[in-house]
Coordinates of C-alpha atoms in Angstrom, one line a residue:
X1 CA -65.8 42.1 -106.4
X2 CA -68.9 40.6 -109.1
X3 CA -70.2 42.9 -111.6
X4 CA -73.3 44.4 -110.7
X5 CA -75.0 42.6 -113.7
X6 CA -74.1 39.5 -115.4
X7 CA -71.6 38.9 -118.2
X8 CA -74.0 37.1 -120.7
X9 CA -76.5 39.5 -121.8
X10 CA -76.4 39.5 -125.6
X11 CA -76.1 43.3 -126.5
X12 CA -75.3 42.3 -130.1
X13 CA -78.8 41.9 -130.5
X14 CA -81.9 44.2 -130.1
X15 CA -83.1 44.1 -126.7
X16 CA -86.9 43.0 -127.5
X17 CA -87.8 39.9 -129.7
X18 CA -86.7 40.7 -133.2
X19 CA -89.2 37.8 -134.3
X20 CA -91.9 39.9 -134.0
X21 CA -93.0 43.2 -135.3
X22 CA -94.0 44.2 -132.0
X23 CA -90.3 43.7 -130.8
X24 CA -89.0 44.9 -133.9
X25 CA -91.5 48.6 -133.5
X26 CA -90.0 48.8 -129.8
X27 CA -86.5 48.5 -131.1
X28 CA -87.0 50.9 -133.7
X29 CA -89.3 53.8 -131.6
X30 CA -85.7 53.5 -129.5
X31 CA -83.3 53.8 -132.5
X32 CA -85.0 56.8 -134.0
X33 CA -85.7 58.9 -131.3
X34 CA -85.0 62.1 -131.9
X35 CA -83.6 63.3 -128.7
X36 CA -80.6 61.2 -129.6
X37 CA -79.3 63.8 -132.1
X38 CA -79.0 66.0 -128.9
X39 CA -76.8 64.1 -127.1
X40 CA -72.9 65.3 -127.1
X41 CA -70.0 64.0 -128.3
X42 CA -69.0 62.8 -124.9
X43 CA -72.3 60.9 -124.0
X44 CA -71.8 59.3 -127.3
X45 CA -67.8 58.3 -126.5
X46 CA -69.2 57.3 -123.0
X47 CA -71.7 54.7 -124.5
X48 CA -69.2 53.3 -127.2
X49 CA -67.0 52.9 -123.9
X50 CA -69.6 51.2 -122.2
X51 CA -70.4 48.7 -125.0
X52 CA -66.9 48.0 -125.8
X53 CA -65.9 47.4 -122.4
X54 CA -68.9 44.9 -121.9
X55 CA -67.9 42.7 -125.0
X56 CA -64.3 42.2 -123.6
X57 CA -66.0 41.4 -119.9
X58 CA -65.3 44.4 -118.4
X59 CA -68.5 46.2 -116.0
X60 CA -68.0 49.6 -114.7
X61 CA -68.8 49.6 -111.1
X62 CA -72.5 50.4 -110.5
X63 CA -73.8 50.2 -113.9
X64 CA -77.2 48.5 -114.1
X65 CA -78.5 46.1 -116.8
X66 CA -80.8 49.4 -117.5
X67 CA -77.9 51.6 -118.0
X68 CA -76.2 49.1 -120.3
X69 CA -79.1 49.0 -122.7
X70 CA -79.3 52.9 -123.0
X71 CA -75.5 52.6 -123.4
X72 CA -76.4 50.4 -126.1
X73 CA -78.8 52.2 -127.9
X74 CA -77.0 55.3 -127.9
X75 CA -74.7 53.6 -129.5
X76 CA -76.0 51.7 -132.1
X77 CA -78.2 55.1 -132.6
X78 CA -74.9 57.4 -133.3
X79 CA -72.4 54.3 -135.1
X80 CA -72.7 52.1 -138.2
X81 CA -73.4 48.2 -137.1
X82 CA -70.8 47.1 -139.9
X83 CA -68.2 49.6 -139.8
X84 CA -68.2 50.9 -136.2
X85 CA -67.7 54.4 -137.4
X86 CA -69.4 57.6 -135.8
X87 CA -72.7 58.7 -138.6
X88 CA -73.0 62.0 -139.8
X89 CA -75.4 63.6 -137.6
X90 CA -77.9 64.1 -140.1
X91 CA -77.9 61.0 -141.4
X92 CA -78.2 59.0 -138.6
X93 CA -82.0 57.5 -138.3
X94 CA -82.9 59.5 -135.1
X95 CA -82.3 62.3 -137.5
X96 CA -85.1 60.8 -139.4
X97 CA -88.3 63.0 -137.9
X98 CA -87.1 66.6 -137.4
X99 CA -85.4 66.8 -141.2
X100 CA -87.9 64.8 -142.9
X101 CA -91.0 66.6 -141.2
X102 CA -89.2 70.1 -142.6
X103 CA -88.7 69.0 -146.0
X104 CA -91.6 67.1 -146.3
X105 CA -93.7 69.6 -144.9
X106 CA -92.0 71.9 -147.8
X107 CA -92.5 70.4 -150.3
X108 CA -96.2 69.4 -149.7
X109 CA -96.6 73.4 -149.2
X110 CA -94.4 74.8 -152.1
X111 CA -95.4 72.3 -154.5
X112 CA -97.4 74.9 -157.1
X113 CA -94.8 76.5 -158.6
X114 CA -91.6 74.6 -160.9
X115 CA -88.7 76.9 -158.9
X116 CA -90.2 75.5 -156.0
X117 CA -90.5 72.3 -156.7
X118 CA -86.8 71.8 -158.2
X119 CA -85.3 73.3 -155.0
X120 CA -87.5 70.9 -152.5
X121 CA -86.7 68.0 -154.7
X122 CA -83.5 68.8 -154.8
X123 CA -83.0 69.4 -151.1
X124 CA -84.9 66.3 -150.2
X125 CA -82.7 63.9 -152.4
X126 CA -79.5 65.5 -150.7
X127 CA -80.7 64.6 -147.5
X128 CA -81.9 61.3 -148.6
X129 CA -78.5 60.6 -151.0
X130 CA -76.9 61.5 -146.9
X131 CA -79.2 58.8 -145.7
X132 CA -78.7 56.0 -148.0
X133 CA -75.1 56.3 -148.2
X134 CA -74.8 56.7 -143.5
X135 CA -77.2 53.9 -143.7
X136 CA -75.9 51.3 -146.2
X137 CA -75.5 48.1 -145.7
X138 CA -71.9 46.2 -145.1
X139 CA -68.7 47.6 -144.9
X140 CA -67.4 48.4 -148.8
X141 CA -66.6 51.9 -149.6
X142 CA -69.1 54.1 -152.5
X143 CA -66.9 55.6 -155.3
X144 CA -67.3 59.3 -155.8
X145 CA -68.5 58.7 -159.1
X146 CA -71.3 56.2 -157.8
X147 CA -72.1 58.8 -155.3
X148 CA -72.8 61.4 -157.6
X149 CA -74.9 58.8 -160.0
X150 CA -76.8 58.1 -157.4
X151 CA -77.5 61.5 -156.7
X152 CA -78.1 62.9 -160.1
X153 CA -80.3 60.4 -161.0
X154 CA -82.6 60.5 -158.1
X155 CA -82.6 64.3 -158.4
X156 CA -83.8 63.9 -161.7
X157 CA -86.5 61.3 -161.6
X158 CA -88.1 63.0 -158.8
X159 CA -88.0 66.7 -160.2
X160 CA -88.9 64.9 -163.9
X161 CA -92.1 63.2 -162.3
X162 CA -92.9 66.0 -160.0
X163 CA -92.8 68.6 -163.2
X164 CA -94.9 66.1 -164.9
X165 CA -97.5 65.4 -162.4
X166 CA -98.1 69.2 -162.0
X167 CA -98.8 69.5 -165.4
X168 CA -101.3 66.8 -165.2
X169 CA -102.9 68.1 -162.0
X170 CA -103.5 71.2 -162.9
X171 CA -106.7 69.6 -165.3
X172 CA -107.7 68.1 -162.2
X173 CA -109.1 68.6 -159.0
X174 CA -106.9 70.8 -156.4
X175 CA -106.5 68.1 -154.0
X176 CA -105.4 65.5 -156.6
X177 CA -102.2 67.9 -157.2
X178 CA -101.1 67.8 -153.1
X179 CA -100.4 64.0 -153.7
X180 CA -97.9 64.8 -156.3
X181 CA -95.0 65.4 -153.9
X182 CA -95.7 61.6 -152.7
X183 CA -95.3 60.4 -156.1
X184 CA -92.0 62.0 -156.4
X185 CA -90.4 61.0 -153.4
X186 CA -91.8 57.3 -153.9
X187 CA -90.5 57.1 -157.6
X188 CA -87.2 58.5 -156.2
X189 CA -86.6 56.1 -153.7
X190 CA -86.9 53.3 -155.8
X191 CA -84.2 55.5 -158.1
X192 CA -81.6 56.3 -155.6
X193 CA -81.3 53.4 -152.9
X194 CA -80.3 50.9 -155.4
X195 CA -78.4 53.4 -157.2
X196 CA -76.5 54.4 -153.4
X197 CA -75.9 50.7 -152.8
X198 CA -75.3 49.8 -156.3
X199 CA -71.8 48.6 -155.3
X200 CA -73.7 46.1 -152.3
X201 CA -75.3 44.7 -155.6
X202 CA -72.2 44.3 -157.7
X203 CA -69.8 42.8 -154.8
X204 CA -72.2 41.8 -152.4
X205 CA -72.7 42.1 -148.9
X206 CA -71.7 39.6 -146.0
X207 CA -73.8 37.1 -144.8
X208 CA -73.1 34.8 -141.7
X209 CA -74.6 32.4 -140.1
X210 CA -77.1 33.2 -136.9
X211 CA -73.8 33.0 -134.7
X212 CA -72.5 36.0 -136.3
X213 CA -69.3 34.0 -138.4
X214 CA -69.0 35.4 -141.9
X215 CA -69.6 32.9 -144.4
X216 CA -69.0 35.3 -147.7
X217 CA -70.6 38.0 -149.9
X218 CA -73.9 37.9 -151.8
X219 CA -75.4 39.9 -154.4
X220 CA -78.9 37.7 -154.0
X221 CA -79.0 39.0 -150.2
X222 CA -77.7 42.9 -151.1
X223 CA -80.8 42.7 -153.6
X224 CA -83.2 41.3 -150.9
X225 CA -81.7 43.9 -148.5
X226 CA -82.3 47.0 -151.0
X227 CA -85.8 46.1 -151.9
X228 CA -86.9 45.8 -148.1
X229 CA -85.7 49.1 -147.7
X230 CA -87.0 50.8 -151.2
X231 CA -91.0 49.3 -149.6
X232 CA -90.3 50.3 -146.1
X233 CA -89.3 54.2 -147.0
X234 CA -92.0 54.4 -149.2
X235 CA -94.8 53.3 -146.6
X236 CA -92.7 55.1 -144.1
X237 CA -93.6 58.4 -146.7
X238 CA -96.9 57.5 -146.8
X239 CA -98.8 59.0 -144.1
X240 CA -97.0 62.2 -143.6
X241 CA -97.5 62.6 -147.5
X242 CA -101.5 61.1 -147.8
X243 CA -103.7 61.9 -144.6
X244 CA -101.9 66.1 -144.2
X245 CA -103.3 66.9 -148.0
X246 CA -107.1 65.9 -147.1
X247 CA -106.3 68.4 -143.8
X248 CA -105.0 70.9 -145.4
X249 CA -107.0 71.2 -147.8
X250 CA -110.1 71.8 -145.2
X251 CA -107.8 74.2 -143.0
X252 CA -107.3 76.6 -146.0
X253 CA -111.0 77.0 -147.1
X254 CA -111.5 78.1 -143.7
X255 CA -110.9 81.7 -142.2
X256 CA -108.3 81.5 -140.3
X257 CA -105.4 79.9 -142.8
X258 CA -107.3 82.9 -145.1
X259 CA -106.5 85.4 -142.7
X260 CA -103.0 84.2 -141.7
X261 CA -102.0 82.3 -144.7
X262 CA -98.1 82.4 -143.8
X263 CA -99.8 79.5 -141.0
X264 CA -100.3 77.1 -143.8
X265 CA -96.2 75.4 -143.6
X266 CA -96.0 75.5 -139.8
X267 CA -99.2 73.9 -139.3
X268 CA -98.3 70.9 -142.5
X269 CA -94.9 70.6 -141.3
X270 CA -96.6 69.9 -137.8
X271 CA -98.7 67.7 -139.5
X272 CA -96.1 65.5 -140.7
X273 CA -94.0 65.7 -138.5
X274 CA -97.0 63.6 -135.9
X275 CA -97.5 61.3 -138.9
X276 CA -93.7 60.4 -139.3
X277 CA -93.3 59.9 -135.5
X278 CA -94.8 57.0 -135.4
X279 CA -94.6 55.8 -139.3
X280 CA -90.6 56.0 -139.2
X281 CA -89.9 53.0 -136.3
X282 CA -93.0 51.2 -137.2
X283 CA -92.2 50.8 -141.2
X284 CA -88.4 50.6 -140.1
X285 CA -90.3 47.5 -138.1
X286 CA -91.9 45.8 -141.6
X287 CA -88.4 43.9 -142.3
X288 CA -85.8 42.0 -139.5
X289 CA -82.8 44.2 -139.7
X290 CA -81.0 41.1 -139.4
X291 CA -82.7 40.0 -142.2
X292 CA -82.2 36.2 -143.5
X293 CA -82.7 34.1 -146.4
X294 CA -82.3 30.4 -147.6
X295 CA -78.7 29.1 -148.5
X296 CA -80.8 27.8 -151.8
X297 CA -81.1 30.9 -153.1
X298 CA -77.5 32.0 -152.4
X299 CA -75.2 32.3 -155.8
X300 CA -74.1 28.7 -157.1
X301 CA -70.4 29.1 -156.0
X302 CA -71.2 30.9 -152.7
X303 CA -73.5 27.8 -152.0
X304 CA -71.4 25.4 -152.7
X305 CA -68.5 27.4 -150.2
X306 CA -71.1 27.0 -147.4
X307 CA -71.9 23.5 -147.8
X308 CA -68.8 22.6 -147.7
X309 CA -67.7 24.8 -144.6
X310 CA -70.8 24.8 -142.9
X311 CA -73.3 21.2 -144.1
X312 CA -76.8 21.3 -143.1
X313 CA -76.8 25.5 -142.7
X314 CA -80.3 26.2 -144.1
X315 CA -80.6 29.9 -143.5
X316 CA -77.9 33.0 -143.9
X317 CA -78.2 36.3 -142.2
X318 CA -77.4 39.7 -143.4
X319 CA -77.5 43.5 -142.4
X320 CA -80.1 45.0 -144.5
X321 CA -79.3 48.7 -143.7
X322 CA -82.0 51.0 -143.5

């Protein structure tokens, strides 16, 4: 008996037009929903199933083109695009919202005192240390010793420049200080995501050509890939960190944070929590995630490998991680 739907829909690809950043936001307010961390162990097996079976030609009976694209994006939600393993659950992007909105919310609440501010920037460069490393690019192992690098070293800069900021704000006006959490967490990403990847920088990471067909390893693309992320978590920060502050800092002059000031975390975590809803997808959206680049700016000897495999290939594709 035919399948119920064809055999030729490409599920190795996003189903909206990555080309565009309307596609790409579509994609991405479907990779990050946060209902996906709900879903069981056995939905999750049941989708891989699904997938898997549909690459080798094989349709479950009654299963609808629909079905086969929430199949998909459970899948691609739950396991890494280069290594097909399952993500830890709190590192996976649908993940994204619900811990970032908490510490986030935190940190722009308890950012007054230096106890506080250590243990927020230290709990948010955990999680995001558990984010870079679920989300890197490619399939080469981190070294323990990279891992912990990486980690110190964000931990550091963003305590150092959140310790440092407070000192400054505190000769300036109250609402000047509620932006220093933001400065923190955007110095600290551009410390710890090349820092997590630094071994996608030294080795490189695969490139192919827009078939899919690995063509090598590049360094140039692994540093294209890393800075596309560093600018997209930053903006993805940015409203959750920049528009709650000028809130906030109405709400508490008023009488009813003064009467129940215990209300002033619930209501920022809420707060950011709306902002990031729609800022994770849509700065996850800035950047392809099969992102590309000339052969030209490839390394001499990896161009040279391609134009002799592959003449007249202009442009190389790559997973950029998020």
């Amino acid at each position: 008996m035919a399948p119920d739907i064809p055999l030729n829909i490409n599920i190795k690809e996003p189903r909206w037009d990555q080309g565009t950043f309307v596609g790409r936001a579509n994609h991405f307010f479907t990779v990050t929903d946060p209902r996906n961390i709900l879903l069981s162990n056995a939905t999750l097996e049941n989708a891989r199933k699904i997938v898997h079976d549909y690459r080798q030609g094989i349709v479950a009976p009654g299963l609808t083109e629909d079905e086969l694209w929430r199949a998909k994006y459970i899948y691609d939600s739950a396991f890494h695009p280069d290594t097909g393993e399952k993500m830890f659950v709190i590192g996976r992007m649908s993940a994204q919202v619900p811990m970032n909105m908490t510490i986030t919310g935190c940190m722009m609440t308890f950012y007054r005192t230096t106890p506080a501010v250590l243990f927020w920037q230290w709990v948010n460069q955990s999680f995001n240390a558990i984010v870079n490393y679920t989300n890197r690019s490619g399939d080469a192992p981190i070294t323990v010793s990279q891992l912990g690098t990486a980690y110190v070293s964000a931990t550091t800069g963003a305590v150092a420049t959140a310790l440092g900021l407070n000192s400054l704000a505190k000769r300036v006006s109250p609402l000047i200080g509620r932006f220093v959490p933001f400065a923190a967490v955007a110095s600290a990403n551009c410390i710890n995501i090349p820092l997590m990847r630094q071994r996608e920088i030294q080795f490189g990471i695969p490139v192919t050509d827009e078939d899919g067909k690995r063509l090598g390893d590049s360094s140039k693309a692994a540093q294209q890939a890393i800075a596309q992320v560093v600018i997209s978590r930053i903006l993805m920060a940015a409203p959750g960190m920049a528009i709650p502050p000028f809130i906030m800092n109405t709400l508490e002059k008023k009488a009813f944070l003064k009467k129940f000031p215990w209300m002033s975390a619930p209501i920022q975590v809420g707060l950011v929590g709306f902002c990031l809803v729609f800022a994770t997808p849509l700065c996850c959206a800035l950047f392809p995630q099969k992102s590309s680049m000339s052969v030209s700016r490839l390394e001499p000897d990896l161009q040279a490998k391609i134009r002799a495999s592959s003449p007249g290939l202009e442009r190389v594709y790559f997973n950029k991680g998020l």
